[in-house]
């Protein structure tokens, strides 16, 4: 099994995700959080185990900076914008494993939209990525988001449980999923994912209490942790909410 300890702490992990500028566009960002250096400082001060960037931000803000020694980097290898309104999403690979490693990545990430009519292309790309990353001894994180008309109307909890199993079967070391809604479903997701570790995404910004109670349940379920973006860096108090999140996962 691939060693995930460089991006975990005491069998838990909090990753600060920051690829939304590509995925959603500038409307997700404000005058403060649009600066990647703000995110890097937040990640270091908040005790996160890694930051998640696309290659351009990694190359311009992380490489050669003091942050290289302060916080591990996860490079997202594929991506897409929300400009194309397509019910059948495809997220192409835009960075190689080799390039990610040259930027200092300690792990790589890839999104698969299972259920999309392009699912097979994403499986194929992921297969190569997994092989190359494991050859170099670095973990692969699969964002597995069921999307497309074939999954429309299907039960979200069941789909998330299925997504966990897909992560295990395709060789992901960590699978990143949407929150399935409650503790019981979280436990089923973990059972389904087996030895593949589970992190939960933060999702759209919600009020702080709702977000933190979701985090409590994720922790209680025994999941590895969370890979969160907007609920932290869109908060009015990003340092404050980071501290609360850290306390849930590391000091309780
Ligand atoms: P958030 O915590 O902000 O939801 O980030 C998690 C994430 O997976 C990001 O890595 C990615 O940019 C975004 O969600 C994708 O969101 P969407 O569900 O709109 O595709």
PDB file of N, CA and C in Angstrom, residues 122-199:
ATOM      1  N   UNK A 122     -12.627   9.060 -18.498  1.00  0.00           N
ATOM      2  CA  UNK A 122     -12.028   9.467 -17.220  1.00  0.00           C
ATOM      3  C   UNK A 122     -11.419   8.265 -16.498  1.00  0.00           C
ATOM      4  N   UNK A 123     -12.061   7.110 -16.618  1.00  0.00           N
ATOM      5  CA  UNK A 123     -11.469   5.897 -16.036  1.00  0.00           C
ATOM      6  C   UNK A 123     -10.114   5.594 -16.681  1.00  0.00           C
ATOM      7  N   UNK A 124     -10.075   5.766 -17.991  1.00  0.00           N
ATOM      8  CA  UNK A 124      -8.840   5.458 -18.709  1.00  0.00           C
ATOM      9  C   UNK A 124      -7.709   6.393 -18.252  1.00  0.00           C
ATOM     10  N   UNK A 125      -8.025   7.695 -18.200  1.00  0.00           N
ATOM     11  CA  UNK A 125      -7.001   8.653 -17.754  1.00  0.00           C
ATOM     12  C   UNK A 125      -6.582   8.348 -16.327  1.00  0.00           C
ATOM     13  N   UNK A 126      -7.573   8.093 -15.485  1.00  0.00           N
ATOM     14  CA  UNK A 126      -7.251   7.823 -14.083  1.00  0.00           C
ATOM     15  C   UNK A 126      -6.343   6.596 -13.956  1.00  0.00           C
ATOM     16  N   UNK A 127      -6.631   5.567 -14.769  1.00  0.00           N
ATOM     17  CA  UNK A 127      -5.829   4.336 -14.715  1.00  0.00           C
ATOM     18  C   UNK A 127      -4.352   4.626 -14.959  1.00  0.00           C
ATOM     19  N   UNK A 128      -4.067   5.467 -15.971  1.00  0.00           N
ATOM     20  CA  UNK A 128      -2.665   5.797 -16.266  1.00  0.00           C
ATOM     21  C   UNK A 128      -2.053   6.604 -15.118  1.00  0.00           C
ATOM     22  N   UNK A 129      -2.833   7.537 -14.622  1.00  0.00           N
ATOM     23  CA  UNK A 129      -2.345   8.395 -13.531  1.00  0.00           C
ATOM     24  C   UNK A 129      -2.012   7.556 -12.302  1.00  0.00           C
ATOM     25  N   UNK A 130      -2.909   6.660 -11.979  1.00  0.00           N
ATOM     26  CA  UNK A 130      -2.713   5.807 -10.791  1.00  0.00           C
ATOM     27  C   UNK A 130      -1.429   4.984 -10.952  1.00  0.00           C
ATOM     28  N   UNK A 131      -1.238   4.442 -12.156  1.00  0.00           N
ATOM     29  CA  UNK A 131      -0.054   3.620 -12.408  1.00  0.00           C
ATOM     30  C   UNK A 131       1.225   4.454 -12.250  1.00  0.00           C
ATOM     31  N   UNK A 132       1.213   5.652 -12.852  1.00  0.00           N
ATOM     32  CA  UNK A 132       2.414   6.496 -12.805  1.00  0.00           C
ATOM     33  C   UNK A 132       2.687   6.998 -11.391  1.00  0.00           C
ATOM     34  N   UNK A 133       1.644   7.392 -10.692  1.00  0.00           N
ATOM     35  CA  UNK A 133       1.836   7.922  -9.327  1.00  0.00           C
ATOM     36  C   UNK A 133       2.337   6.814  -8.404  1.00  0.00           C
ATOM     37  N   UNK A 134       1.771   5.638  -8.530  1.00  0.00           N
ATOM     38  CA  UNK A 134       2.185   4.545  -7.647  1.00  0.00           C
ATOM     39  C   UNK A 134       3.597   4.073  -7.969  1.00  0.00           C
ATOM     40  N   UNK A 135       3.970   4.171  -9.222  1.00  0.00           N
ATOM     41  CA  UNK A 135       5.363   3.849  -9.584  1.00  0.00           C
ATOM     42  C   UNK A 135       6.322   4.781  -8.856  1.00  0.00           C
ATOM     43  N   UNK A 136       5.897   6.039  -8.698  1.00  0.00           N
ATOM     44  CA  UNK A 136       6.745   7.034  -8.008  1.00  0.00           C
ATOM     45  C   UNK A 136       6.500   7.027  -6.505  1.00  0.00           C
ATOM     46  N   UNK A 137       5.568   6.198  -6.061  1.00  0.00           N
ATOM     47  CA  UNK A 137       5.324   6.056  -4.613  1.00  0.00           C
ATOM     48  C   UNK A 137       4.481   7.153  -4.005  1.00  0.00           C
ATOM     49  N   UNK A 138       3.716   7.894  -4.845  1.00  0.00           N
ATOM     50  CA  UNK A 138       2.880   8.948  -4.247  1.00  0.00           C
ATOM     51  C   UNK A 138       1.388   8.593  -4.339  1.00  0.00           C
ATOM     52  N   UNK A 139       0.616   9.019  -3.335  1.00  0.00           N
ATOM     53  CA  UNK A 139      -0.805   8.675  -3.315  1.00  0.00           C
ATOM     54  C   UNK A 139      -1.637   9.409  -4.369  1.00  0.00           C
ATOM     55  N   UNK A 140      -2.722   8.743  -4.754  1.00  0.00           N
ATOM     56  CA  UNK A 140      -3.674   9.316  -5.708  1.00  0.00           C
ATOM     57  C   UNK A 140      -5.009   9.520  -5.001  1.00  0.00           C
ATOM     58  N   UNK A 141      -5.534  10.724  -5.131  1.00  0.00           N
ATOM     59  CA  UNK A 141      -6.842  11.033  -4.547  1.00  0.00           C
ATOM     60  C   UNK A 141      -7.855  11.152  -5.685  1.00  0.00           C
ATOM     61  N   UNK A 142      -8.931  10.370  -5.602  1.00  0.00           N
ATOM     62  CA  UNK A 142      -9.976  10.441  -6.639  1.00  0.00           C
ATOM     63  C   UNK A 142     -11.172  11.196  -6.093  1.00  0.00           C
ATOM     64  N   UNK A 143     -11.475  12.330  -6.739  1.00  0.00           N
ATOM     65  CA  UNK A 143     -12.728  13.047  -6.450  1.00  0.00           C
ATOM     66  C   UNK A 143     -13.773  12.224  -7.220  1.00  0.00           C
ATOM     67  N   UNK A 144     -14.725  11.618  -6.591  1.00  0.00           N
ATOM     68  CA  UNK A 144     -15.699  10.831  -7.354  1.00  0.00           C
ATOM     69  C   UNK A 144     -17.091  11.422  -7.159  1.00  0.00           C
ATOM     70  N   UNK A 145     -17.543  12.106  -8.202  1.00  0.00           N
ATOM     71  CA  UNK A 145     -18.815  12.805  -8.156  1.00  0.00           C
ATOM     72  C   UNK A 145     -19.766  12.207  -9.199  1.00  0.00           C
ATOM     73  N   UNK A 146     -20.803  11.482  -8.776  1.00  0.00           N
ATOM     74  CA  UNK A 146     -21.767  10.955  -9.731  1.00  0.00           C
ATOM     75  C   UNK A 146     -22.538  12.104 -10.407  1.00  0.00           C
ATOM     76  N   UNK A 147     -22.486  12.171 -11.723  1.00  0.00           N
ATOM     77  CA  UNK A 147     -23.184  13.232 -12.483  1.00  0.00           C
ATOM     78  C   UNK A 147     -23.604  12.725 -13.848  1.00  0.00           C
ATOM     79  N   UNK A 148     -24.555  13.445 -14.437  1.00  0.00           N
ATOM     80  CA  UNK A 148     -25.006  13.079 -15.782  1.00  0.00           C
ATOM     81  C   UNK A 148     -26.445  12.585 -15.723  1.00  0.00           C
ATOM     82  N   UNK A 149     -27.064  12.510 -16.926  1.00  0.00           N
ATOM     83  CA  UNK A 149     -28.500  12.198 -16.897  1.00  0.00           C
ATOM     84  C   UNK A 149     -28.784  10.782 -16.412  1.00  0.00           C
ATOM     85  N   UNK A 150     -27.808   9.868 -16.537  1.00  0.00           N
ATOM     86  CA  UNK A 150     -28.097   8.497 -16.075  1.00  0.00           C
ATOM     87  C   UNK A 150     -28.178   8.386 -14.555  1.00  0.00           C
ATOM     88  N   UNK A 151     -27.664   9.375 -13.824  1.00  0.00           N
ATOM     89  CA  UNK A 151     -27.790   9.286 -12.362  1.00  0.00           C
ATOM     90  C   UNK A 151     -28.870  10.225 -11.818  1.00  0.00           C
ATOM     91  N   UNK A 152     -29.454  11.017 -12.712  1.00  0.00           N
ATOM     92  CA  UNK A 152     -30.497  11.958 -12.276  1.00  0.00           C
ATOM     93  C   UNK A 152     -31.635  11.212 -11.587  1.00  0.00           C
ATOM     94  N   UNK A 153     -32.046  11.735 -10.443  1.00  0.00           N
ATOM     95  CA  UNK A 153     -33.179  11.132  -9.745  1.00  0.00           C
ATOM     96  C   UNK A 153     -32.790   9.952  -8.869  1.00  0.00           C
ATOM     97  N   UNK A 154     -31.540   9.491  -8.962  1.00  0.00           N
ATOM     98  CA  UNK A 154     -31.127   8.356  -8.131  1.00  0.00           C
ATOM     99  C   UNK A 154     -30.802   8.852  -6.726  1.00  0.00           C
ATOM    100  N   UNK A 155     -30.897   7.956  -5.767  1.00  0.00           N
ATOM    101  CA  UNK A 155     -30.697   8.319  -4.373  1.00  0.00           C
ATOM    102  C   UNK A 155     -29.242   8.768  -4.116  1.00  0.00           C
ATOM    103  N   UNK A 156     -29.089   9.984  -3.554  1.00  0.00           N
ATOM    104  CA  UNK A 156     -27.752  10.564  -3.384  1.00  0.00           C
ATOM    105  C   UNK A 156     -26.907   9.750  -2.404  1.00  0.00           C
ATOM    106  N   UNK A 157     -27.553   9.220  -1.368  1.00  0.00           N
ATOM    107  CA  UNK A 157     -26.793   8.416  -0.394  1.00  0.00           C
ATOM    108  C   UNK A 157     -26.258   7.162  -1.062  1.00  0.00           C
ATOM    109  N   UNK A 158     -27.125   6.475  -1.796  1.00  0.00           N
ATOM    110  CA  UNK A 158     -26.692   5.246  -2.478  1.00  0.00           C
ATOM    111  C   UNK A 158     -25.567   5.539  -3.467  1.00  0.00           C
ATOM    112  N   UNK A 159     -25.701   6.669  -4.162  1.00  0.00           N
ATOM    113  CA  UNK A 159     -24.664   7.020  -5.136  1.00  0.00           C
ATOM    114  C   UNK A 159     -23.333   7.275  -4.443  1.00  0.00           C
ATOM    115  N   UNK A 160     -23.391   7.884  -3.260  1.00  0.00           N
ATOM    116  CA  UNK A 160     -22.141   8.177  -2.544  1.00  0.00           C
ATOM    117  C   UNK A 160     -21.509   6.882  -2.023  1.00  0.00           C
ATOM    118  N   UNK A 161     -22.348   5.965  -1.578  1.00  0.00           N
ATOM    119  CA  UNK A 161     -21.834   4.663  -1.128  1.00  0.00           C
ATOM    120  C   UNK A 161     -21.177   3.940  -2.321  1.00  0.00           C
ATOM    121  N   UNK A 162     -21.825   4.021  -3.456  1.00  0.00           N
ATOM    122  CA  UNK A 162     -21.285   3.425  -4.686  1.00  0.00           C
ATOM    123  C   UNK A 162     -19.953   4.111  -5.045  1.00  0.00           C
ATOM    124  N   UNK A 163     -19.929   5.436  -4.938  1.00  0.00           N
ATOM    125  CA  UNK A 163     -18.706   6.189  -5.262  1.00  0.00           C
ATOM    126  C   UNK A 163     -17.535   5.744  -4.391  1.00  0.00           C
ATOM    127  N   UNK A 164     -17.809   5.465  -3.130  1.00  0.00           N
ATOM    128  CA  UNK A 164     -16.743   4.983  -2.231  1.00  0.00           C
ATOM    129  C   UNK A 164     -16.172   3.678  -2.738  1.00  0.00           C
ATOM    130  N   UNK A 165     -17.037   2.782  -3.186  1.00  0.00           N
ATOM    131  CA  UNK A 165     -16.584   1.476  -3.679  1.00  0.00           C
ATOM    132  C   UNK A 165     -15.782   1.631  -4.972  1.00  0.00           C
ATOM    133  N   UNK A 166     -16.232   2.557  -5.810  1.00  0.00           N
ATOM    134  CA  UNK A 166     -15.511   2.793  -7.074  1.00  0.00           C
ATOM    135  C   UNK A 166     -14.072   3.215  -6.751  1.00  0.00           C
ATOM    136  N   UNK A 167     -13.926   4.087  -5.748  1.00  0.00           N
ATOM    137  CA  UNK A 167     -12.588   4.536  -5.347  1.00  0.00           C
ATOM    138  C   UNK A 167     -11.688   3.365  -4.995  1.00  0.00           C
ATOM    139  N   UNK A 168     -12.228   2.423  -4.234  1.00  0.00           N
ATOM    140  CA  UNK A 168     -11.460   1.234  -3.846  1.00  0.00           C
ATOM    141  C   UNK A 168     -11.096   0.408  -5.076  1.00  0.00           C
ATOM    142  N   UNK A 169     -12.076   0.189  -5.933  1.00  0.00           N
ATOM    143  CA  UNK A 169     -11.862  -0.715  -7.069  1.00  0.00           C
ATOM    144  C   UNK A 169     -10.878  -0.150  -8.091  1.00  0.00           C
ATOM    145  N   UNK A 170     -10.843   1.173  -8.253  1.00  0.00           N
ATOM    146  CA  UNK A 170      -9.962   1.738  -9.288  1.00  0.00           C
ATOM    147  C   UNK A 170      -8.566   2.071  -8.765  1.00  0.00           C
ATOM    148  N   UNK A 171      -8.330   1.799  -7.489  1.00  0.00           N
ATOM    149  CA  UNK A 171      -6.967   1.957  -6.978  1.00  0.00           C
ATOM    150  C   UNK A 171      -6.663   3.297  -6.341  1.00  0.00           C
ATOM    151  N   UNK A 172      -7.691   4.060  -5.992  1.00  0.00           N
ATOM    152  CA  UNK A 172      -7.438   5.334  -5.301  1.00  0.00           C
ATOM    153  C   UNK A 172      -6.961   5.051  -3.874  1.00  0.00           C
ATOM    154  N   UNK A 173      -6.029   5.852  -3.415  1.00  0.00           N
ATOM    155  CA  UNK A 173      -5.577   5.713  -2.020  1.00  0.00           C
ATOM    156  C   UNK A 173      -6.530   6.462  -1.102  1.00  0.00           C
ATOM    157  N   UNK A 174      -7.049   7.568  -1.634  1.00  0.00           N
ATOM    158  CA  UNK A 174      -8.028   8.376  -0.902  1.00  0.00           C
ATOM    159  C   UNK A 174      -9.134   8.723  -1.889  1.00  0.00           C
ATOM    160  N   UNK A 175     -10.372   8.644  -1.434  1.00  0.00           N
ATOM    161  CA  UNK A 175     -11.475   9.046  -2.289  1.00  0.00           C
ATOM    162  C   UNK A 175     -12.139  10.267  -1.662  1.00  0.00           C
ATOM    163  N   UNK A 176     -12.418  11.239  -2.518  1.00  0.00           N
ATOM    164  CA  UNK A 176     -13.032  12.484  -2.035  1.00  0.00           C
ATOM    165  C   UNK A 176     -14.476  12.513  -2.513  1.00  0.00           C
ATOM    166  N   UNK A 177     -15.401  12.574  -1.586  1.00  0.00           N
ATOM    167  CA  UNK A 177     -16.819  12.450  -1.910  1.00  0.00           C
ATOM    168  C   UNK A 177     -17.613  13.598  -1.311  1.00  0.00           C
ATOM    169  N   UNK A 178     -18.813  13.793  -1.823  1.00  0.00           N
ATOM    170  CA  UNK A 178     -19.709  14.750  -1.170  1.00  0.00           C
ATOM    171  C   UNK A 178     -20.254  14.121   0.104  1.00  0.00           C
ATOM    172  N   UNK A 179     -20.617  14.957   1.049  1.00  0.00           N
ATOM    173  CA  UNK A 179     -21.193  14.482   2.308  1.00  0.00           C
ATOM    174  C   UNK A 179     -22.516  13.777   2.020  1.00  0.00           C
ATOM    175  N   UNK A 180     -22.691  12.530   2.486  1.00  0.00           N
ATOM    176  CA  UNK A 180     -23.917  11.796   2.129  1.00  0.00           C
ATOM    177  C   UNK A 180     -25.144  12.164   2.960  1.00  0.00           C
ATOM    178  N   UNK A 181     -24.978  12.971   4.005  1.00  0.00           N
ATOM    179  CA  UNK A 181     -26.160  13.481   4.698  1.00  0.00           C
ATOM    180  C   UNK A 181     -26.295  13.137   6.164  1.00  0.00           C
ATOM    181  N   UNK A 182     -25.755  12.008   6.602  1.00  0.00           N
ATOM    182  CA  UNK A 182     -25.882  11.655   8.024  1.00  0.00           C
ATOM    183  C   UNK A 182     -24.822  10.609   8.410  1.00  0.00           C
ATOM    184  N   UNK A 183     -24.764  10.336   9.715  1.00  0.00           N
ATOM    185  CA  UNK A 183     -23.728   9.434  10.236  1.00  0.00           C
ATOM    186  C   UNK A 183     -23.874   8.013   9.694  1.00  0.00           C
ATOM    187  N   UNK A 184     -25.110   7.546   9.660  1.00  0.00           N
ATOM    188  CA  UNK A 184     -25.344   6.176   9.186  1.00  0.00           C
ATOM    189  C   UNK A 184     -24.834   6.001   7.740  1.00  0.00           C
ATOM    190  N   UNK A 185     -25.139   6.967   6.906  1.00  0.00           N
ATOM    191  CA  UNK A 185     -24.664   6.870   5.515  1.00  0.00           C
ATOM    192  C   UNK A 185     -23.149   7.003   5.441  1.00  0.00           C
ATOM    193  N   UNK A 186     -22.596   7.863   6.282  1.00  0.00           N
ATOM    194  CA  UNK A 186     -21.132   8.002   6.296  1.00  0.00           C
ATOM    195  C   UNK A 186     -20.493   6.655   6.603  1.00  0.00           C
ATOM    196  N   UNK A 187     -21.063   5.942   7.573  1.00  0.00           N
ATOM    197  CA  UNK A 187     -20.485   4.648   7.953  1.00  0.00           C
ATOM    198  C   UNK A 187     -20.595   3.642   6.804  1.00  0.00           C
ATOM    199  N   UNK A 188     -21.707   3.699   6.079  1.00  0.00           N
ATOM    200  CA  UNK A 188     -21.869   2.797   4.925  1.00  0.00           C
ATOM    201  C   UNK A 188     -20.856   3.153   3.823  1.00  0.00           C
ATOM    202  N   UNK A 189     -20.615   4.446   3.652  1.00  0.00           N
ATOM    203  CA  UNK A 189     -19.627   4.879   2.658  1.00  0.00           C
ATOM    204  C   UNK A 189     -18.255   4.314   3.022  1.00  0.00           C
ATOM    205  N   UNK A 190     -17.900   4.427   4.300  1.00  0.00           N
ATOM    206  CA  UNK A 190     -16.578   3.937   4.730  1.00  0.00           C
ATOM    207  C   UNK A 190     -16.470   2.430   4.559  1.00  0.00           C
ATOM    208  N   UNK A 191     -17.532   1.721   4.892  1.00  0.00           N
ATOM    209  CA  UNK A 191     -17.511   0.262   4.747  1.00  0.00           C
ATOM    210  C   UNK A 191     -17.347  -0.103   3.269  1.00  0.00           C
ATOM    211  N   UNK A 192     -18.026   0.652   2.419  1.00  0.00           N
ATOM    212  CA  UNK A 192     -17.964   0.404   0.988  1.00  0.00           C
ATOM    213  C   UNK A 192     -16.562   0.694   0.426  1.00  0.00           C
ATOM    214  N   UNK A 193     -15.937   1.742   0.931  1.00  0.00           N
ATOM    215  CA  UNK A 193     -14.607   2.139   0.437  1.00  0.00           C
ATOM    216  C   UNK A 193     -13.502   1.249   0.993  1.00  0.00           C
ATOM    217  N   UNK A 194     -13.770   0.491   2.043  1.00  0.00           N
ATOM    218  CA  UNK A 194     -12.789  -0.459   2.584  1.00  0.00           C
ATOM    219  C   UNK A 194     -11.481   0.197   2.966  1.00  0.00           C
ATOM    220  N   UNK A 195     -10.372  -0.286   2.396  1.00  0.00           N
ATOM    221  CA  UNK A 195      -9.051   0.238   2.764  1.00  0.00           C
ATOM    222  C   UNK A 195      -8.702   1.537   2.042  1.00  0.00           C
ATOM    223  N   UNK A 196      -9.561   1.978   1.143  1.00  0.00           N
ATOM    224  CA  UNK A 196      -9.371   3.312   0.557  1.00  0.00           C
ATOM    225  C   UNK A 196      -9.927   4.325   1.557  1.00  0.00           C
ATOM    226  N   UNK A 197      -9.092   5.307   1.877  1.00  0.00           N
ATOM    227  CA  UNK A 197      -9.505   6.314   2.875  1.00  0.00           C
ATOM    228  C   UNK A 197     -10.486   7.314   2.267  1.00  0.00           C
ATOM    229  N   UNK A 198     -11.331   7.856   3.124  1.00  0.00           N
ATOM    230  CA  UNK A 198     -12.380   8.771   2.642  1.00  0.00           C
ATOM    231  C   UNK A 198     -12.188  10.182   3.203  1.00  0.00           C
ATOM    232  N   UNK A 199     -12.222  11.171   2.306  1.00  0.00           N
ATOM    233  CA  UNK A 199     -12.341  12.567   2.749  1.00  0.00           C
ATOM    234  C   UNK A 199     -13.613  13.148   2.130  1.00  0.00           C
TER     235      UNK A 199
END
